[in-house]
PDB file of C-alpha atoms in Angstrom:
ATOM      1  CA  LEU Z   1      -6.629  35.926 -38.962  1.00 92.00           C
ATOM      2  CA  GLU Z   2      -7.169  36.590 -42.652  1.00 93.00           C
ATOM      3  CA  ALA Z   3     -10.832  35.206 -42.405  1.00 95.00           C
ATOM      4  CA  LEU Z   4     -11.416  37.631 -39.392  1.00 94.00           C
ATOM      5  CA  ALA Z   5     -10.273  40.695 -41.357  1.00 94.00           C
ATOM      6  CA  THR Z   6     -12.814  39.868 -43.964  1.00 95.00           C
ATOM      7  CA  VAL Z   7     -15.502  39.350 -41.357  1.00 96.00           C
ATOM      8  CA  ARG Z   8     -14.557  42.580 -39.598  1.00 95.00           C
ATOM      9  CA  ALA Z   9     -14.888  44.494 -42.936  1.00 95.00           C
ATOM     10  CA  ARG Z  10     -18.540  43.337 -43.053  1.00 94.00           C
ATOM     11  CA  ALA Z  11     -19.245  43.318 -39.407  1.00 93.00           C
ATOM     12  CA  PRO Z  12     -16.787  45.838 -37.383  1.00 92.00           C
ATOM     13  CA  GLY Z  13     -17.876  44.664 -34.092  1.00 91.00           C
ATOM     14  CA  ALA Z  14     -16.923  40.931 -34.855  1.00 93.00           C
ATOM     15  CA  ALA Z  15     -14.373  39.542 -32.545  1.00 93.00           C
ATOM     16  CA  LEU Z  16     -12.457  36.156 -32.047  1.00 93.00           C
ATOM     17  CA  ALA Z  17     -11.805  34.535 -28.791  1.00 94.00           C
ATOM     18  CA  VAL Z  18      -8.803  32.107 -29.172  1.00 94.00           C
ATOM     19  CA  PHE Z  19      -7.827  29.467 -26.503  1.00 93.00           C
ATOM     20  CA  GLY Z  20      -5.530  26.635 -26.456  1.00 91.00           C
ATOM     21  CA  PRO Z  21      -1.812  25.890 -25.810  1.00 91.00           C
ATOM     22  CA  GLY Z  22       0.301  28.934 -27.378  1.00 91.00           C
ATOM     23  CA  THR Z  23      -2.733  31.199 -28.233  1.00 91.00           C
ATOM     24  CA  ASP Z  24      -1.703  33.849 -25.438  1.00 90.00           C
ATOM     25  CA  ARG Z  25       1.251  34.560 -27.792  1.00 90.00           C
ATOM     26  CA  GLY Z  26       2.054  34.847 -31.483  1.00 86.00           C
ATOM     27  CA  ALA Z  27       0.054  36.469 -34.348  1.00 89.00           C
ATOM     28  CA  ALA Z  28      -3.417  36.181 -32.926  1.00 88.00           C
ATOM     29  CA  ALA Z  29      -2.385  37.631 -29.438  1.00 90.00           C
ATOM     30  CA  ALA Z  30      -0.310  40.379 -31.134  1.00 90.00           C
ATOM     31  CA  LEU Z  31      -3.518  41.656 -32.897  1.00 89.00           C
ATOM     32  CA  GLY Z  32      -5.054  42.178 -29.370  1.00 90.00           C
ATOM     33  CA  VAL Z  33      -8.417  43.564 -28.805  1.00 89.00           C
ATOM     34  CA  ARG Z  34      -8.102  46.469 -30.943  1.00 88.00           C
ATOM     35  CA  GLY Z  35      -7.568  44.006 -33.782  1.00 89.00           C
ATOM     36  CA  GLY Z  36     -10.606  42.001 -32.616  1.00 92.00           C
ATOM     37  CA  VAL Z  37      -8.987  39.097 -30.913  1.00 94.00           C
ATOM     38  CA  VAL Z  38      -8.962  38.057 -27.354  1.00 93.00           C
ATOM     39  CA  ALA Z  39      -6.271  35.548 -26.771  1.00 93.00           C
ATOM     40  CA  LEU Z  40      -6.773  33.392 -23.897  1.00 94.00           C
ATOM     41  CA  GLY Z  41      -4.136  30.862 -23.675  1.00 93.00           C
ATOM     42  CA  GLU Z  42      -4.631  27.410 -22.450  1.00 94.00           C
ATOM     43  CA  LEU Z  43      -7.847  26.965 -20.322  1.00 93.00           C
ATOM     44  CA  ASP Z  44      -9.260  24.098 -18.221  1.00 92.00           C
ATOM     45  CA  HIS Z  45     -12.171  22.160 -19.749  1.00 92.00           C
ATOM     46  CA  ALA Z  46     -14.863  23.837 -17.725  1.00 91.00           C
ATOM     47  CA  SER Z  47     -13.549  27.327 -18.553  1.00 92.00           C
ATOM     48  CA  ALA Z  48     -13.259  26.384 -22.393  1.00 92.00           C
ATOM     49  CA  LEU Z  49     -16.891  25.296 -22.440  1.00 92.00           C
ATOM     50  CA  GLY Z  50     -17.931  28.660 -20.758  1.00 92.00           C
ATOM     51  CA  VAL Z  51     -16.163  30.439 -23.524  1.00 93.00           C
ATOM     52  CA  VAL Z  52     -17.875  28.230 -26.268  1.00 94.00           C
ATOM     53  CA  ALA Z  53     -21.279  28.589 -24.541  1.00 92.00           C
ATOM     54  CA  ALA Z  54     -20.907  32.266 -24.504  1.00 92.00           C
ATOM     55  CA  SER Z  55     -19.840  32.566 -28.319  1.00 93.00           C
ATOM     56  CA  ASP Z  56     -22.091  33.266 -31.108  1.00 93.00           C
ATOM     57  CA  VAL Z  57     -20.282  30.854 -33.499  1.00 96.00           C
ATOM     58  CA  PHE Z  58     -17.742  28.170 -32.619  1.00 96.00           C
ATOM     59  CA  VAL Z  59     -14.921  27.834 -35.451  1.00 96.00           C
ATOM     60  CA  ARG Z  60     -12.613  24.909 -35.814  1.00 95.00           C
ATOM     61  CA  PRO Z  61     -10.242  25.819 -38.887  1.00 93.00           C
ATOM     62  CA  THR Z  62      -7.708  23.118 -38.501  1.00 92.00           C
ATOM     63  CA  THR Z  63      -5.997  21.863 -41.501  1.00 90.00           C
ATOM     64  CA  ALA Z  64      -5.904  18.096 -40.075  1.00 89.00           C
ATOM     65  CA  ASP Z  65      -8.142  16.562 -37.656  1.00 87.00           C
ATOM     66  CA  GLY Z  66      -9.956  13.701 -36.122  1.00 81.00           C
ATOM     67  CA  ASP Z  67     -13.225  13.465 -34.418  1.00 79.00           C
ATOM     68  CA  ALA Z  68     -12.829  16.708 -32.620  1.00 87.00           C
ATOM     69  CA  LEU Z  69     -14.695  16.639 -29.252  1.00 89.00           C
ATOM     70  CA  SER Z  70     -14.805  20.360 -29.335  1.00 92.00           C
ATOM     71  CA  VAL Z  71     -16.978  20.513 -32.334  1.00 93.00           C
ATOM     72  CA  ARG Z  72     -19.636  18.058 -30.695  1.00 92.00           C
ATOM     73  CA  GLU Z  73     -19.545  19.944 -27.462  1.00 93.00           C
ATOM     74  CA  ALA Z  74     -20.307  23.190 -29.407  1.00 93.00           C
ATOM     75  CA  LEU Z  75     -23.209  21.688 -31.176  1.00 92.00           C
ATOM     76  CA  ALA Z  76     -24.462  20.090 -27.816  1.00 91.00           C
ATOM     77  CA  LEU Z  77     -24.369  23.692 -26.364  1.00 92.00           C
ATOM     78  CA  GLY Z  78     -26.476  24.926 -29.286  1.00 91.00           C
ATOM     79  CA  ARG Z  79     -23.757  26.768 -30.872  1.00 93.00           C
ATOM     80  CA  PRO Z  80     -23.523  27.232 -34.677  1.00 95.00           C
ATOM     81  CA  VAL Z  81     -20.173  25.445 -35.841  1.00 96.00           C
ATOM     82  CA  VAL Z  82     -17.857  26.172 -38.678  1.00 97.00           C
ATOM     83  CA  ALA Z  83     -15.328  23.794 -39.274  1.00 96.00           C
ATOM     84  CA  SER Z  84     -12.794  22.870 -41.922  1.00 96.00           C
ATOM     85  CA  ALA Z  85     -13.887  19.931 -44.014  1.00 95.00           C
ATOM     86  CA  VAL Z  86     -11.335  17.528 -42.549  1.00 93.00           C
ATOM     87  CA  GLY Z  87     -11.643  14.629 -40.102  1.00 85.00           C
ATOM     88  CA  ASP Z  88     -15.003  13.507 -39.070  1.00 86.00           C
ATOM     89  CA  ARG Z  89     -17.450  16.335 -38.726  1.00 91.00           C
ATOM     90  CA  PRO Z  90     -20.939  15.567 -37.274  1.00 91.00           C
ATOM     91  CA  PRO Z  91     -24.128  16.770 -39.055  1.00 91.00           C
ATOM     92  CA  GLY Z  92     -24.875  20.541 -38.478  1.00 91.00           C
ATOM     93  CA  CYS Z  93     -21.544  21.830 -39.087  1.00 94.00           C
ATOM     94  CA  LEU Z  94     -20.928  24.701 -41.775  1.00 96.00           C
ATOM     95  CA  LEU Z  95     -18.025  23.185 -43.638  1.00 96.00           C
ATOM     96  CA  PHE Z  96     -15.153  25.009 -45.618  1.00 97.00           C
ATOM     97  CA  PRO Z  97     -12.126  23.782 -47.408  1.00 97.00           C
ATOM     98  CA  PRO Z  98      -8.961  23.665 -45.214  1.00 95.00           C
ATOM     99  CA  GLY Z  99      -6.705  26.679 -45.770  1.00 94.00           C
ATOM    100  CA  ASP Z 100      -9.418  28.686 -47.643  1.00 97.00           C
ATOM    101  CA  ALA Z 101      -9.627  31.909 -45.597  1.00 97.00           C
ATOM    102  CA  ALA Z 102     -12.221  33.557 -48.076  1.00 97.00           C
ATOM    103  CA  ALA Z 103     -14.594  30.576 -47.553  1.00 97.00           C
ATOM    104  CA  LEU Z 104     -13.878  30.445 -43.785  1.00 97.00           C
ATOM    105  CA  ALA Z 105     -14.939  34.157 -43.567  1.00 97.00           C
ATOM    106  CA  GLY Z 106     -18.211  33.391 -45.619  1.00 97.00           C
ATOM    107  CA  ARG Z 107     -19.140  30.384 -43.582  1.00 97.00           C
ATOM    108  CA  MET Z 108     -18.623  32.646 -40.437  1.00 97.00           C
ATOM    109  CA  LEU Z 109     -20.840  35.337 -41.646  1.00 96.00           C
ATOM    110  CA  ASP Z 110     -23.484  32.746 -42.731  1.00 95.00           C
ATOM    111  CA  ALA Z 111     -23.233  31.195 -39.078  1.00 94.00           C
ATOM    112  CA  ALA Z 112     -23.580  34.417 -37.464  1.00 92.00           C
ATOM    113  CA  SER Z 113     -26.877  35.363 -39.497  1.00 89.00           C
ATOM    114  CA  ALA Z 114     -28.524  32.144 -39.175  1.00 82.00           C
ATOM    115  CA  PRO Z 115     -30.734  31.339 -36.347  1.00 74.00           C
ATOM    116  CA  ALA Z 116     -28.948  29.548 -33.441  1.00 64.00           C
ATOM    117  CA  PRO Z 117     -29.517  25.837 -33.454  1.00 63.00           C
ATOM    118  CA  ARG Z 118     -31.031  24.235 -30.403  1.00 61.00           C
ATOM    119  CA  ALA Z 119     -28.887  22.756 -27.832  1.00 58.00           C
ATOM    120  CA  HIS Z 120     -29.371  18.934 -27.601  1.00 54.00           C
ATOM    121  CA  PRO Z 121     -30.796  17.706 -24.404  1.00 54.00           C
ATOM    122  CA  PRO Z 122     -28.117  16.741 -21.809  1.00 54.00           C
ATOM    123  CA  LEU Z 123     -26.265  13.605 -22.158  1.00 53.00           C
ATOM    124  CA  ARG Z 124     -27.538  10.759 -20.023  1.00 54.00           C
ATOM    125  CA  ASP Z 125     -25.552   8.977 -17.524  1.00 59.00           C
ATOM    126  CA  PRO Z 126     -23.774   6.153 -19.288  1.00 59.00           C
ATOM    127  CA  PHE Z 127     -25.096   3.593 -17.050  1.00 63.00           C
ATOM    128  CA  GLU Z 128     -28.668   4.792 -17.721  1.00 65.00           C
ATOM    129  CA  SER Z 129     -27.945   4.526 -21.385  1.00 59.00           C
ATOM    130  CA  LEU Z 130     -26.745   0.971 -21.137  1.00 61.00           C
ATOM    131  CA  VAL Z 131     -29.722  -0.024 -19.147  1.00 67.00           C
ATOM    132  CA  ALA Z 132     -32.051   1.644 -21.868  1.00 65.00           C
ATOM    133  CA  ILE Z 133     -30.018  -0.233 -24.744  1.00 63.00           C
ATOM    134  CA  TYR Z 134     -30.411  -3.666 -22.997  1.00 63.00           C
ATOM    135  CA  GLY Z 135     -34.169  -2.892 -22.253  1.00 66.00           C
ATOM    136  CA  ALA Z 136     -34.856  -2.124 -25.875  1.00 63.00           C
ATOM    137  CA  LEU Z 137     -32.943  -5.301 -26.888  1.00 64.00           C
ATOM    138  CA  THR Z 138     -34.813  -7.570 -24.574  1.00 63.00           C
ATOM    139  CA  ALA Z 139     -38.193  -5.869 -25.502  1.00 62.00           C
ATOM    140  CA  ALA Z 140     -37.531  -6.543 -29.081  1.00 56.00           C
ATOM    141  CA  ARG Z 141     -36.380 -10.136 -28.483  1.00 56.00           C
ATOM    142  CA  PRO Z 142     -37.460 -11.520 -25.266  1.00 54.00           C
ATOM    143  CA  ILE Z 143     -35.298 -14.036 -23.391  1.00 52.00           C
ATOM    144  CA  PRO Z 144     -37.047 -17.243 -23.277  1.00 54.00           C
ATOM    145  CA  SER Z 145     -38.215 -18.219 -19.896  1.00 53.00           C
ATOM    146  CA  ASP Z 146     -37.689 -21.943 -20.437  1.00 50.00           C
ATOM    147  CA  SER Z 147     -34.779 -23.653 -22.033  1.00 46.00           C
ATOM    148  CA  ALA Z 148     -33.368 -27.240 -22.323  1.00 48.00           C
ATOM    149  CA  GLU Z 149     -31.668 -26.463 -18.849  1.00 48.00           C
ATOM    150  CA  GLY Z 150     -34.766 -27.137 -16.658  1.00 49.00           C
ATOM    151  CA  GLY Z 151     -36.459 -23.943 -17.230  1.00 48.00           C
ATOM    152  CA  ARG Z 152     -33.482 -21.730 -16.416  1.00 47.00           C
ATOM    153  CA  THR Z 153     -31.810 -19.524 -19.132  1.00 44.00           C
ATOM    154  CA  PRO Z 154     -28.179 -19.713 -19.511  1.00 46.00           C
ATOM    155  CA  CYS Z 155     -27.670 -16.161 -17.767  1.00 48.00           C
ATOM    156  CA  SER Z 156     -30.114 -17.109 -14.758  1.00 43.00           C
ATOM    157  CA  PRO Z 157     -28.490 -17.677 -11.324  1.00 45.00           C
ATOM    158  CA  ALA Z 158     -28.270 -21.369 -10.357  1.00 46.00           C
TER     159      ALA Z 158
END
């Protein structure tokens, strides 16, 4: 919220949509729309993706994290991502030291003024991906058609 105040001092129209368990109450919700915050509470996955897709910048300011799926989804949707430098962050994220509100505000302003990244193409069906992987592997190293087992490969049906 401190970073948002800094951003709004330079860009008065800036607003923050927060979602997740408990975000519909507490300090962010208390600021309200007049303070530049829309507190949405817990959302189903499709609604959360809709909020991310409609955002100018996706921000993940956690102090501890793993490989956040939301960060990857935001990048796949073509949104600029600002994230704390914790956990495993994919390429393309603008990082800031966790807990550093001034650095977060700076990165948010940077992201908002940068050209939007292109959305990644839709992910392929996992089965199609496996077929492509195995196709590439067999093209690189063809399976021999004859072997010591009378011309059958060990994987051939009897």
